[in-house]
Amino acid sequence: MALRFEVLGTFNRARAASLTLPHFRCQTPLFMPVGTKGAIKGLANDQLEEIGCQIILGNTYHLELCPGADLIDELGGLHKFMNWRRALLTDSGGFQMVSLLHLADITEEGVTFQSPVDGKSMLLTPEESIQIQNKIGADIIMALDDVVKTTITGPRVEEAMYRTLRWIDRCIAAHQRPADQNLFGIVQGGLDPVLSYAIGGLSGGEEKDSFWRVVAQCTAALPDDKPRYVMGVGYPLDIVVCSALGADMYDCVYPTRTARFGTALVPEGVLKLKHAAMASDCRPVDPTCSCMVCKRYSRAYIHTLVTKDPMGSQLLSYHNLAYMMRLSKDLHNSIIEGRFPEFVQGFLQTQFPKGDVPQWVCNAMEAAGIDISMCCSPFPFSGNS
């Protein structure tokens, strides 16, 4: 059996679960760092295990371009190729329809890409996507979907939804390893409440008030006995809100990408280590964090590195992913222990000490049945961040 999902505890819509995959037993809610080509930039696998990483996401499109699925298969699959003992998830390549649209042509047959490496044409059909992912060998593989930006409205959104439904049938038929790889489906519906069902294609520039409402609608409609994966979501605040609404899994490049720009994730939000004020600050990045970076190095030291040396981005990537793993664990434990509302309240009070919690968060928490009135000023902030 490729997947076993057991809900261990709930608070209203929020839930903590055990997700058993062929290579690892995971706890949800969980965040998955993105290792596009089978590696997290600047970090070794033992470091990822050390901070509690449960699943790494790999990108089918990029892995097929280099080194190629055939070679990965010949060498024993991606787990063996990258020496990763825990779980893997590969996306379908569909997201590249948006991110590389100037290189892609979408038809009923599939997506024709112009390779950014050598300019050659590459046809990715639902069958080809599954064949590639079968060779790569991840625990979870994604169906190819027709991705459209959430800011697009009109007939194109409906076209994408119905095409994605047709493509999932082709993906299921093409899947050759159902006993040891679990196929996740995606339904595209944009922000249209009539069309939306599964939680794919968000984090594409939509307004936050639209974002949370689609997540809420989808988690309410999706089966209780299956994991719910909000793709491309990685801001800590978004993860807390989505977890309160009943989502389980998340992925994003944000924690490592922002680290490469000298920014650390901290309970208060973000800490910009490039700022001149950090040059003589002897405190750890986050005094509440027990990760290796916060135990050993000062803000002043990392400030020196992020302005001059790649080691700075490596240390901040380590810290930021440690932060995300701790957030995931805290979400899980607070639900299990029956103190999820208190966790959310503490999280928001730390991030918004002046009570300026965005109105969309207030609206989402009301829908989730969590009282955050003690976190908000009498005049809620109407921002979209």
mmCIF file of C-alpha atoms in Angstrom:
data_model
loop_
_atom_site.group_PDB
_atom_site.id
_atom_site.type_symbol
_atom_site.label_atom_id
_atom_site.label_comp_id
_atom_site.label_asym_id
_atom_site.label_seq_id
_atom_site.Cartn_x
_atom_site.Cartn_y
_atom_site.Cartn_z
ATOM 1 C CA MET A 1 0.000 0.000 0.000
ATOM 2 C CA ALA A 2 1.531 3.297 -1.101
ATOM 3 C CA LEU A 3 -0.070 5.487 1.562
ATOM 4 C CA ARG A 4 -1.833 5.250 4.895
ATOM 5 C CA PHE A 5 -3.396 8.356 6.425
ATOM 6 C CA GLU A 6 -4.678 8.416 10.006
ATOM 7 C CA VAL A 7 -6.119 11.492 11.703
ATOM 8 C CA LEU A 8 -4.814 11.556 15.277
ATOM 9 C CA GLY A 9 -6.447 14.714 16.584
ATOM 10 C CA THR A 10 -8.614 17.648 15.522
ATOM 11 C CA PHE A 11 -9.721 21.087 16.587
ATOM 12 C CA ASN A 12 -12.721 22.187 14.552
ATOM 13 C CA ARG A 13 -11.340 22.036 11.000
ATOM 14 C CA ALA A 14 -7.651 21.715 11.934
ATOM 15 C CA ARG A 15 -6.213 18.220 12.157
ATOM 16 C CA ALA A 16 -3.011 16.412 13.044
ATOM 17 C CA ALA A 17 -2.364 13.126 11.292
ATOM 18 C CA SER A 18 0.074 10.326 10.599
ATOM 19 C CA LEU A 19 0.998 9.923 6.925
ATOM 20 C CA THR A 20 2.743 6.614 6.265
ATOM 21 C CA LEU A 21 4.628 6.432 2.964
ATOM 22 C CA PRO A 22 6.907 3.713 1.563
ATOM 23 C CA HIS A 23 10.059 5.425 2.826
ATOM 24 C CA PHE A 24 8.907 7.314 5.929
ATOM 25 C CA ARG A 25 6.133 7.846 8.428
ATOM 26 C CA CYS A 26 5.333 11.560 8.512
ATOM 27 C CA GLN A 27 3.421 13.808 10.882
ATOM 28 C CA THR A 28 1.092 16.483 9.548
ATOM 29 C CA PRO A 29 0.749 19.389 9.191
ATOM 30 C CA LEU A 30 4.069 19.287 7.370
ATOM 31 C CA PHE A 31 6.182 21.547 5.196
ATOM 32 C CA MET A 32 8.231 20.162 2.302
ATOM 33 C CA PRO A 33 11.346 22.042 1.149
ATOM 34 C CA VAL A 34 11.903 22.181 -2.600
ATOM 35 C CA GLY A 35 14.915 20.326 -3.969
ATOM 36 C CA THR A 36 14.342 21.070 -7.638
ATOM 37 C CA LYS A 37 17.093 18.787 -8.969
ATOM 38 C CA GLY A 38 17.236 16.409 -6.027
ATOM 39 C CA ALA A 39 19.100 18.734 -3.675
ATOM 40 C CA ILE A 40 18.355 21.613 -1.315
ATOM 41 C CA LYS A 41 20.806 24.363 -2.253
ATOM 42 C CA GLY A 42 23.694 24.526 0.192
ATOM 43 C CA LEU A 43 22.513 21.753 2.536
ATOM 44 C CA ALA A 44 23.519 18.112 2.898
ATOM 45 C CA ASN A 45 20.951 15.378 3.480
ATOM 46 C CA ASP A 46 22.165 14.622 6.999
ATOM 47 C CA GLN A 47 21.528 18.258 7.889
ATOM 48 C CA LEU A 48 17.973 17.954 6.574
ATOM 49 C CA GLU A 49 17.420 14.830 8.669
ATOM 50 C CA GLU A 50 18.921 16.629 11.667
ATOM 51 C CA ILE A 51 16.305 19.396 11.544
ATOM 52 C CA GLY A 52 13.420 16.976 11.017
ATOM 53 C CA CYS A 53 12.723 17.217 7.300
ATOM 54 C CA GLN A 54 10.206 14.494 6.371
ATOM 55 C CA ILE A 55 9.619 14.930 2.619
ATOM 56 C CA ILE A 56 11.664 16.659 -0.093
ATOM 57 C CA LEU A 57 9.975 17.856 -3.271
ATOM 58 C CA GLY A 58 11.698 17.265 -6.599
ATOM 59 C CA ASN A 59 10.772 18.803 -9.927
ATOM 60 C CA THR A 60 9.915 16.354 -12.717
ATOM 61 C CA TYR A 61 10.572 18.852 -15.506
ATOM 62 C CA HIS A 62 14.059 19.767 -14.306
ATOM 63 C CA LEU A 63 15.040 16.213 -13.312
ATOM 64 C CA GLU A 64 14.095 14.972 -16.786
ATOM 65 C CA LEU A 65 16.144 17.736 -18.402
ATOM 66 C CA CYS A 66 19.164 16.850 -16.266
ATOM 67 C CA PRO A 67 20.296 14.230 -15.397
ATOM 68 C CA GLY A 68 17.319 12.457 -17.039
ATOM 69 C CA ALA A 69 14.773 9.983 -15.656
ATOM 70 C CA ASP A 70 16.347 7.046 -17.496
ATOM 71 C CA LEU A 71 19.685 7.566 -15.779
ATOM 72 C CA ILE A 72 18.015 8.042 -12.374
ATOM 73 C CA ASP A 73 16.099 4.807 -12.937
ATOM 74 C CA GLU A 74 19.248 2.925 -13.975
ATOM 75 C CA LEU A 75 20.980 4.093 -10.800
ATOM 76 C CA GLY A 76 18.185 2.843 -8.538
ATOM 77 C CA GLY A 77 15.738 5.735 -8.400
ATOM 78 C CA LEU A 78 15.985 9.204 -6.913
ATOM 79 C CA HIS A 79 16.160 8.003 -3.289
ATOM 80 C CA LYS A 80 19.327 6.044 -4.006
ATOM 81 C CA PHE A 81 20.685 8.591 -6.482
ATOM 82 C CA MET A 82 20.573 11.430 -3.934
ATOM 83 C CA ASN A 83 21.076 9.172 -0.876
ATOM 84 C CA TRP A 84 17.844 10.262 0.828
ATOM 85 C CA ARG A 85 16.251 7.737 3.191
ATOM 86 C CA ARG A 86 13.018 9.579 3.871
ATOM 87 C CA ALA A 87 10.058 10.454 1.641
ATOM 88 C CA LEU A 88 10.073 12.202 -1.726
ATOM 89 C CA LEU A 89 7.363 13.929 -3.751
ATOM 90 C CA THR A 90 7.698 14.890 -7.398
ATOM 91 C CA ASP A 91 5.504 17.477 -9.071
ATOM 92 C CA SER A 92 4.146 16.775 -12.533
ATOM 93 C CA GLY A 93 5.843 19.533 -14.491
ATOM 94 C CA GLY A 94 2.542 21.373 -14.827
ATOM 95 C CA PHE A 95 3.675 24.416 -12.880
ATOM 96 C CA GLN A 96 6.171 25.150 -15.653
ATOM 97 C CA MET A 97 3.160 26.006 -17.816
ATOM 98 C CA VAL A 98 2.941 29.184 -15.768
ATOM 99 C CA SER A 99 6.568 29.816 -14.860
ATOM 100 C CA LEU A 100 7.885 29.058 -18.364
ATOM 101 C CA LEU A 101 4.800 29.957 -20.377
ATOM 102 C CA HIS A 102 6.863 31.859 -22.937
ATOM 103 C CA LEU A 103 8.516 28.500 -23.689
ATOM 104 C CA ALA A 104 5.330 26.372 -23.668
ATOM 105 C CA ASP A 105 2.407 25.561 -25.936
ATOM 106 C CA ILE A 106 -0.568 23.865 -24.236
ATOM 107 C CA THR A 107 -2.891 21.561 -26.190
ATOM 108 C CA GLU A 108 -5.177 18.638 -25.375
ATOM 109 C CA GLU A 109 -2.284 16.276 -26.113
ATOM 110 C CA GLY A 110 -0.031 17.868 -23.535
ATOM 111 C CA VAL A 111 2.499 20.656 -23.148
ATOM 112 C CA THR A 112 5.275 21.321 -25.627
ATOM 113 C CA PHE A 113 8.241 23.037 -23.978
ATOM 114 C CA GLN A 114 11.260 24.687 -25.460
ATOM 115 C CA SER A 115 14.094 23.535 -23.274
ATOM 116 C CA PRO A 116 15.795 26.471 -21.516
ATOM 117 C CA VAL A 117 18.987 24.369 -21.593
ATOM 118 C CA ASP A 118 19.452 23.648 -25.282
ATOM 119 C CA GLY A 119 16.352 25.081 -26.998
ATOM 120 C CA LYS A 120 15.086 21.644 -28.085
ATOM 121 C CA SER A 121 11.362 20.893 -28.129
ATOM 122 C CA MET A 122 10.040 18.608 -25.365
ATOM 123 C CA LEU A 123 6.471 17.243 -25.291
ATOM 124 C CA LEU A 124 5.102 16.509 -21.829
ATOM 125 C CA THR A 125 1.846 14.544 -21.950
ATOM 126 C CA PRO A 126 -0.012 13.145 -18.912
ATOM 127 C CA GLU A 127 1.330 9.718 -19.823
ATOM 128 C CA GLU A 128 4.890 10.992 -20.223
ATOM 129 C CA SER A 129 4.736 12.859 -16.891
ATOM 130 C CA ILE A 130 3.673 9.691 -15.066
ATOM 131 C CA GLN A 131 6.237 7.569 -16.922
ATOM 132 C CA ILE A 132 9.008 9.965 -15.889
ATOM 133 C CA GLN A 133 7.784 10.044 -12.286
ATOM 134 C CA ASN A 134 7.550 6.232 -12.198
ATOM 135 C CA LYS A 135 11.220 6.109 -13.182
ATOM 136 C CA ILE A 136 12.220 8.754 -10.644
ATOM 137 C CA GLY A 137 10.465 6.712 -7.958
ATOM 138 C CA ALA A 138 9.139 9.265 -5.452
ATOM 139 C CA ASP A 139 6.701 8.176 -2.722
ATOM 140 C CA ILE A 140 4.119 10.694 -3.972
ATOM 141 C CA ILE A 141 3.693 11.651 -7.624
ATOM 142 C CA MET A 142 1.441 14.370 -8.997
ATOM 143 C CA ALA A 143 -0.974 14.211 -11.908
ATOM 144 C CA LEU A 144 -0.254 16.587 -14.763
ATOM 145 C CA ASP A 145 -2.658 19.502 -14.599
ATOM 146 C CA ASP A 146 -3.389 22.437 -16.876
ATOM 147 C CA VAL A 147 -2.119 25.277 -14.708
ATOM 148 C CA VAL A 148 -3.412 28.812 -15.102
ATOM 149 C CA LYS A 149 -2.555 31.846 -13.029
ATOM 150 C CA THR A 150 -5.141 32.533 -10.360
ATOM 151 C CA THR A 151 -5.337 36.113 -11.564
ATOM 152 C CA ILE A 152 -6.832 34.871 -14.867
ATOM 153 C CA THR A 153 -10.627 34.789 -15.151
ATOM 154 C CA GLY A 154 -13.128 33.726 -17.772
ATOM 155 C CA PRO A 155 -13.286 30.736 -20.151
ATOM 156 C CA ARG A 156 -9.580 29.830 -19.811
ATOM 157 C CA VAL A 157 -10.109 28.826 -16.158
ATOM 158 C CA GLU A 158 -13.006 26.530 -17.009
ATOM 159 C CA GLU A 159 -11.032 25.063 -19.912
ATOM 160 C CA ALA A 160 -8.142 24.286 -17.555
ATOM 161 C CA MET A 161 -10.425 22.630 -15.020
ATOM 162 C CA TYR A 162 -12.089 20.302 -17.524
ATOM 163 C CA ARG A 163 -8.796 19.498 -19.257
ATOM 164 C CA THR A 164 -7.227 18.618 -15.914
ATOM 165 C CA LEU A 165 -10.137 16.270 -15.207
ATOM 166 C CA ARG A 166 -9.566 14.542 -18.539
ATOM 167 C CA TRP A 167 -5.837 14.356 -17.924
ATOM 168 C CA ILE A 168 -6.238 12.686 -14.499
ATOM 169 C CA ASP A 169 -7.907 9.720 -16.202
ATOM 170 C CA ARG A 170 -4.928 9.446 -18.533
ATOM 171 C CA CYS A 171 -2.534 9.702 -15.558
ATOM 172 C CA ILE A 172 -4.325 6.917 -13.683
ATOM 173 C CA ALA A 173 -4.233 4.678 -16.743
ATOM 174 C CA ALA A 174 -0.523 5.329 -17.261
ATOM 175 C CA HIS A 175 0.513 4.742 -13.625
ATOM 176 C CA GLN A 176 2.570 1.540 -13.506
ATOM 177 C CA ARG A 177 3.630 1.524 -9.832
ATOM 178 C CA PRO A 178 0.502 2.002 -7.693
ATOM 179 C CA ALA A 179 1.773 -0.386 -5.023
ATOM 180 C CA ASP A 180 4.742 1.806 -4.090
ATOM 181 C CA GLN A 181 3.946 5.273 -5.487
ATOM 182 C CA ASN A 182 0.859 7.232 -4.545
ATOM 183 C CA LEU A 183 -0.714 9.356 -7.285
ATOM 184 C CA PHE A 184 -2.177 12.668 -6.086
ATOM 185 C CA GLY A 185 -4.796 14.353 -8.242
ATOM 186 C CA ILE A 186 -5.223 18.082 -8.820
ATOM 187 C CA VAL A 187 -8.295 19.891 -10.065
ATOM 188 C CA GLN A 188 -7.823 23.383 -11.399
ATOM 189 C CA GLY A 189 -10.617 25.840 -10.720
ATOM 190 C CA GLY A 190 -8.813 29.100 -10.090
ATOM 191 C CA LEU A 191 -10.685 31.360 -7.694
ATOM 192 C CA ASP A 192 -14.089 30.455 -9.115
ATOM 193 C CA PRO A 193 -16.140 28.949 -6.239
ATOM 194 C CA VAL A 194 -18.155 26.892 -8.726
ATOM 195 C CA LEU A 195 -15.085 25.350 -10.375
ATOM 196 C CA SER A 196 -12.650 24.913 -7.470
ATOM 197 C CA TYR A 197 -12.245 21.590 -5.641
ATOM 198 C CA ALA A 198 -8.649 20.485 -5.071
ATOM 199 C CA ILE A 199 -6.048 22.935 -3.852
ATOM 200 C CA GLY A 200 -3.739 23.467 -6.814
ATOM 201 C CA GLY A 201 -2.646 26.607 -8.538
ATOM 202 C CA LEU A 202 -2.822 28.996 -5.607
ATOM 203 C CA SER A 203 0.013 31.350 -4.581
ATOM 204 C CA GLY A 204 -0.041 32.835 -8.036
ATOM 205 C CA GLY A 205 -0.704 36.446 -7.117
ATOM 206 C CA GLU A 206 -4.271 36.195 -5.895
ATOM 207 C CA GLU A 207 -5.644 38.421 -3.127
ATOM 208 C CA LYS A 208 -5.266 36.869 0.314
ATOM 209 C CA ASP A 209 -8.980 37.112 1.018
ATOM 210 C CA SER A 210 -9.639 35.054 -2.109
ATOM 211 C CA PHE A 211 -6.807 32.678 -1.214
ATOM 212 C CA TRP A 212 -8.138 31.623 2.175
ATOM 213 C CA ARG A 213 -11.724 31.302 0.943
ATOM 214 C CA VAL A 214 -10.692 28.869 -1.799
ATOM 215 C CA VAL A 215 -8.639 26.844 0.708
ATOM 216 C CA ALA A 216 -11.604 26.767 3.092
ATOM 217 C CA GLN A 217 -13.984 25.628 0.370
ATOM 218 C CA CYS A 218 -11.611 22.941 -0.856
ATOM 219 C CA THR A 219 -10.778 21.477 2.559
ATOM 220 C CA ALA A 220 -14.494 21.303 3.328
ATOM 221 C CA ALA A 221 -15.163 19.390 0.087
ATOM 222 C CA LEU A 222 -12.154 17.063 0.030
ATOM 223 C CA PRO A 223 -12.381 13.623 1.711
ATOM 224 C CA ASP A 224 -11.651 13.450 5.437
ATOM 225 C CA ASP A 225 -9.546 10.298 5.061
ATOM 226 C CA LYS A 226 -7.076 11.728 2.527
ATOM 227 C CA PRO A 227 -4.245 14.258 2.931
ATOM 228 C CA ARG A 228 -4.918 17.782 1.652
ATOM 229 C CA TYR A 229 -1.975 19.437 -0.047
ATOM 230 C CA VAL A 230 -1.901 23.198 -0.665
ATOM 231 C CA MET A 231 0.699 23.521 -3.385
ATOM 232 C CA GLY A 232 3.247 26.314 -3.453
ATOM 233 C CA VAL A 233 2.425 27.764 -0.021
ATOM 234 C CA GLY A 234 5.365 28.550 2.265
ATOM 235 C CA TYR A 235 4.830 31.737 4.254
ATOM 236 C CA PRO A 236 4.519 30.769 7.946
ATOM 237 C CA LEU A 237 1.376 32.862 8.422
ATOM 238 C CA ASP A 238 -0.271 31.219 5.415
ATOM 239 C CA ILE A 239 0.579 27.762 6.754
ATOM 240 C CA VAL A 240 -0.929 28.506 10.155
ATOM 241 C CA VAL A 241 -4.108 29.837 8.528
ATOM 242 C CA CYS A 242 -4.397 26.926 6.080
ATOM 243 C CA SER A 243 -3.809 24.402 8.866
ATOM 244 C CA ALA A 244 -6.598 25.998 10.884
ATOM 245 C CA LEU A 245 -8.812 25.528 7.825
ATOM 246 C CA GLY A 246 -7.987 21.821 7.563
ATOM 247 C CA ALA A 247 -5.001 21.541 5.194
ATOM 248 C CA ASP A 248 -2.144 19.120 5.848
ATOM 249 C CA MET A 249 0.790 19.571 3.444
ATOM 250 C CA TYR A 250 2.700 22.510 1.964
ATOM 251 C CA ASP A 251 5.748 23.228 -0.194
ATOM 252 C CA CYS A 252 7.578 26.343 -1.305
ATOM 253 C CA VAL A 253 11.019 27.685 -2.222
ATOM 254 C CA TYR A 254 10.437 30.708 0.035
ATOM 255 C CA PRO A 255 12.442 29.686 3.156
ATOM 256 C CA THR A 256 15.616 28.904 1.199
ATOM 257 C CA ARG A 257 15.200 31.592 -1.443
ATOM 258 C CA THR A 258 14.742 34.335 1.143
ATOM 259 C CA ALA A 259 17.785 32.968 2.990
ATOM 260 C CA ARG A 260 19.901 33.594 -0.093
ATOM 261 C CA PHE A 261 18.879 37.249 0.132
ATOM 262 C CA GLY A 262 20.051 37.437 3.745
ATOM 263 C CA THR A 263 16.661 37.131 5.453
ATOM 264 C CA ALA A 264 15.938 34.864 8.416
ATOM 265 C CA LEU A 265 12.549 33.569 9.549
ATOM 266 C CA VAL A 266 11.883 34.362 13.209
ATOM 267 C CA PRO A 267 8.768 34.236 15.417
ATOM 268 C CA GLU A 268 8.281 37.985 14.949
ATOM 269 C CA GLY A 269 8.297 37.610 11.144
ATOM 270 C CA VAL A 270 11.582 38.163 9.329
ATOM 271 C CA LEU A 271 15.023 39.426 10.286
ATOM 272 C CA LYS A 272 17.105 41.086 7.566
ATOM 273 C CA LEU A 273 20.721 40.206 8.294
ATOM 274 C CA LYS A 274 22.082 42.529 5.604
ATOM 275 C CA HIS A 275 20.978 45.609 7.552
ATOM 276 C CA ALA A 276 23.788 47.673 9.039
ATOM 277 C CA ALA A 277 22.301 47.308 12.528
ATOM 278 C CA MET A 278 23.239 43.609 12.446
ATOM 279 C CA ALA A 279 26.964 44.350 12.084
ATOM 280 C CA SER A 280 27.591 44.498 15.841
ATOM 281 C CA ASP A 281 24.663 42.433 17.136
ATOM 282 C CA CYS A 282 26.060 39.537 19.159
ATOM 283 C CA ARG A 283 22.703 37.816 19.701
ATOM 284 C CA PRO A 284 21.745 34.626 17.868
ATOM 285 C CA VAL A 285 19.468 34.936 14.855
ATOM 286 C CA ASP A 286 16.564 33.709 16.997
ATOM 287 C CA PRO A 287 17.139 33.393 20.757
ATOM 288 C CA THR A 288 14.224 30.926 20.992
ATOM 289 C CA CYS A 289 15.649 28.594 18.335
ATOM 290 C CA SER A 290 17.768 25.554 19.214
ATOM 291 C CA CYS A 291 19.116 24.921 15.709
ATOM 292 C CA MET A 292 22.851 24.602 15.068
ATOM 293 C CA VAL A 293 23.086 28.081 13.541
ATOM 294 C CA CYS A 294 21.422 29.838 16.469
ATOM 295 C CA LYS A 295 23.512 27.880 18.966
ATOM 296 C CA ARG A 296 26.852 28.685 17.340
ATOM 297 C CA TYR A 297 26.739 31.949 15.426
ATOM 298 C CA SER A 298 25.829 35.568 16.063
ATOM 299 C CA ARG A 299 23.862 37.943 13.900
ATOM 300 C CA ALA A 300 27.041 39.975 13.404
ATOM 301 C CA TYR A 301 28.926 36.973 12.037
ATOM 302 C CA ILE A 302 26.163 36.017 9.624
ATOM 303 C CA HIS A 303 25.812 39.676 8.598
ATOM 304 C CA THR A 304 29.434 39.588 7.520
ATOM 305 C CA LEU A 305 28.866 36.388 5.563
ATOM 306 C CA VAL A 306 25.625 37.279 3.787
ATOM 307 C CA THR A 307 27.219 40.367 2.349
ATOM 308 C CA LYS A 308 30.382 38.592 1.161
ATOM 309 C CA ASP A 309 30.328 34.774 1.375
ATOM 310 C CA PRO A 310 27.974 31.971 0.168
ATOM 311 C CA MET A 311 28.264 30.372 3.607
ATOM 312 C CA GLY A 312 25.852 33.026 4.861
ATOM 313 C CA SER A 313 23.025 31.788 2.657
ATOM 314 C CA GLN A 314 23.801 28.185 3.636
ATOM 315 C CA LEU A 315 23.567 28.968 7.344
ATOM 316 C CA LEU A 316 20.355 30.933 6.889
ATOM 317 C CA SER A 317 18.865 28.185 4.712
ATOM 318 C CA TYR A 318 19.583 25.726 7.507
ATOM 319 C CA HIS A 319 17.993 28.011 10.092
ATOM 320 C CA ASN A 320 14.962 28.857 7.957
ATOM 321 C CA LEU A 321 14.178 25.225 7.233
ATOM 322 C CA ALA A 322 14.702 24.392 10.912
ATOM 323 C CA TYR A 323 12.153 27.110 11.673
ATOM 324 C CA MET A 324 9.669 25.594 9.207
ATOM 325 C CA MET A 325 10.140 22.094 10.645
ATOM 326 C CA ARG A 326 9.628 23.416 14.168
ATOM 327 C CA LEU A 327 6.491 25.267 13.044
ATOM 328 C CA SER A 328 5.153 22.037 11.528
ATOM 329 C CA LYS A 329 5.895 20.113 14.710
ATOM 330 C CA ASP A 330 4.328 22.797 16.899
ATOM 331 C CA LEU A 331 1.170 22.774 14.778
ATOM 332 C CA HIS A 332 0.953 18.976 15.034
ATOM 333 C CA ASN A 333 1.586 18.839 18.788
ATOM 334 C CA SER A 334 -0.746 21.715 19.649
ATOM 335 C CA ILE A 335 -3.625 19.981 17.862
ATOM 336 C CA ILE A 336 -2.851 16.622 19.491
ATOM 337 C CA GLU A 337 -2.584 18.227 22.937
ATOM 338 C CA GLY A 338 -5.794 20.241 22.602
ATOM 339 C CA ARG A 339 -4.150 23.673 22.700
ATOM 340 C CA PHE A 340 -4.325 24.692 19.052
ATOM 341 C CA PRO A 341 -6.297 27.930 19.654
ATOM 342 C CA GLU A 342 -3.691 29.028 22.205
ATOM 343 C CA PHE A 343 -0.900 28.245 19.741
ATOM 344 C CA VAL A 344 -2.553 30.334 17.010
ATOM 345 C CA GLN A 345 -3.174 33.182 19.433
ATOM 346 C CA GLY A 346 0.456 33.159 20.593
ATOM 347 C CA PHE A 347 1.726 32.993 17.004
ATOM 348 C CA LEU A 348 -0.349 36.013 15.964
ATOM 349 C CA GLN A 349 0.453 38.048 19.069
ATOM 350 C CA THR A 350 4.170 37.532 18.417
ATOM 351 C CA GLN A 351 3.924 38.454 14.725
ATOM 352 C CA PHE A 352 1.520 41.366 15.282
ATOM 353 C CA PRO A 353 2.295 42.799 18.757
ATOM 354 C CA LYS A 354 0.437 46.033 17.909
ATOM 355 C CA GLY A 355 -2.736 44.107 17.117
ATOM 356 C CA ASP A 356 -2.565 44.895 13.391
ATOM 357 C CA VAL A 357 -3.585 41.384 12.303
ATOM 358 C CA PRO A 358 -4.624 41.530 8.617
ATOM 359 C CA GLN A 359 -8.358 41.468 8.075
ATOM 360 C CA TRP A 360 -8.116 38.378 5.864
ATOM 361 C CA VAL A 361 -6.547 36.467 8.760
ATOM 362 C CA CYS A 362 -9.356 37.601 11.072
ATOM 363 C CA ASN A 363 -11.917 36.430 8.525
ATOM 364 C CA ALA A 364 -10.182 33.077 8.060
ATOM 365 C CA MET A 365 -9.893 32.433 11.787
ATOM 366 C CA GLU A 366 -13.581 33.208 12.244
ATOM 367 C CA ALA A 367 -14.363 30.579 9.598
ATOM 368 C CA ALA A 368 -12.029 28.157 11.377
ATOM 369 C CA GLY A 369 -13.793 28.716 14.678
ATOM 370 C CA ILE A 370 -10.778 30.201 16.477
ATOM 371 C CA ASP A 371 -11.197 33.281 18.635
ATOM 372 C CA ILE A 372 -8.338 35.719 18.004
ATOM 373 C CA SER A 373 -10.078 38.840 19.338
ATOM 374 C CA MET A 374 -7.360 39.233 21.978
ATOM 375 C CA CYS A 375 -4.784 39.493 19.162
ATOM 376 C CA CYS A 376 -6.527 42.276 17.219
ATOM 377 C CA SER A 377 -6.818 45.990 17.693
ATOM 378 C CA PRO A 378 -10.368 47.469 17.620
ATOM 379 C CA PHE A 379 -9.718 48.523 14.028
ATOM 380 C CA PRO A 380 -8.383 45.484 12.103
ATOM 381 C CA PHE A 381 -5.680 46.075 9.529
ATOM 382 C CA SER A 382 -7.048 45.668 6.005
ATOM 383 C CA GLY A 383 -3.725 44.788 4.351
ATOM 384 C CA ASN A 384 -3.188 41.917 1.922
ATOM 385 C CA SER A 385 0.067 40.635 3.435
#
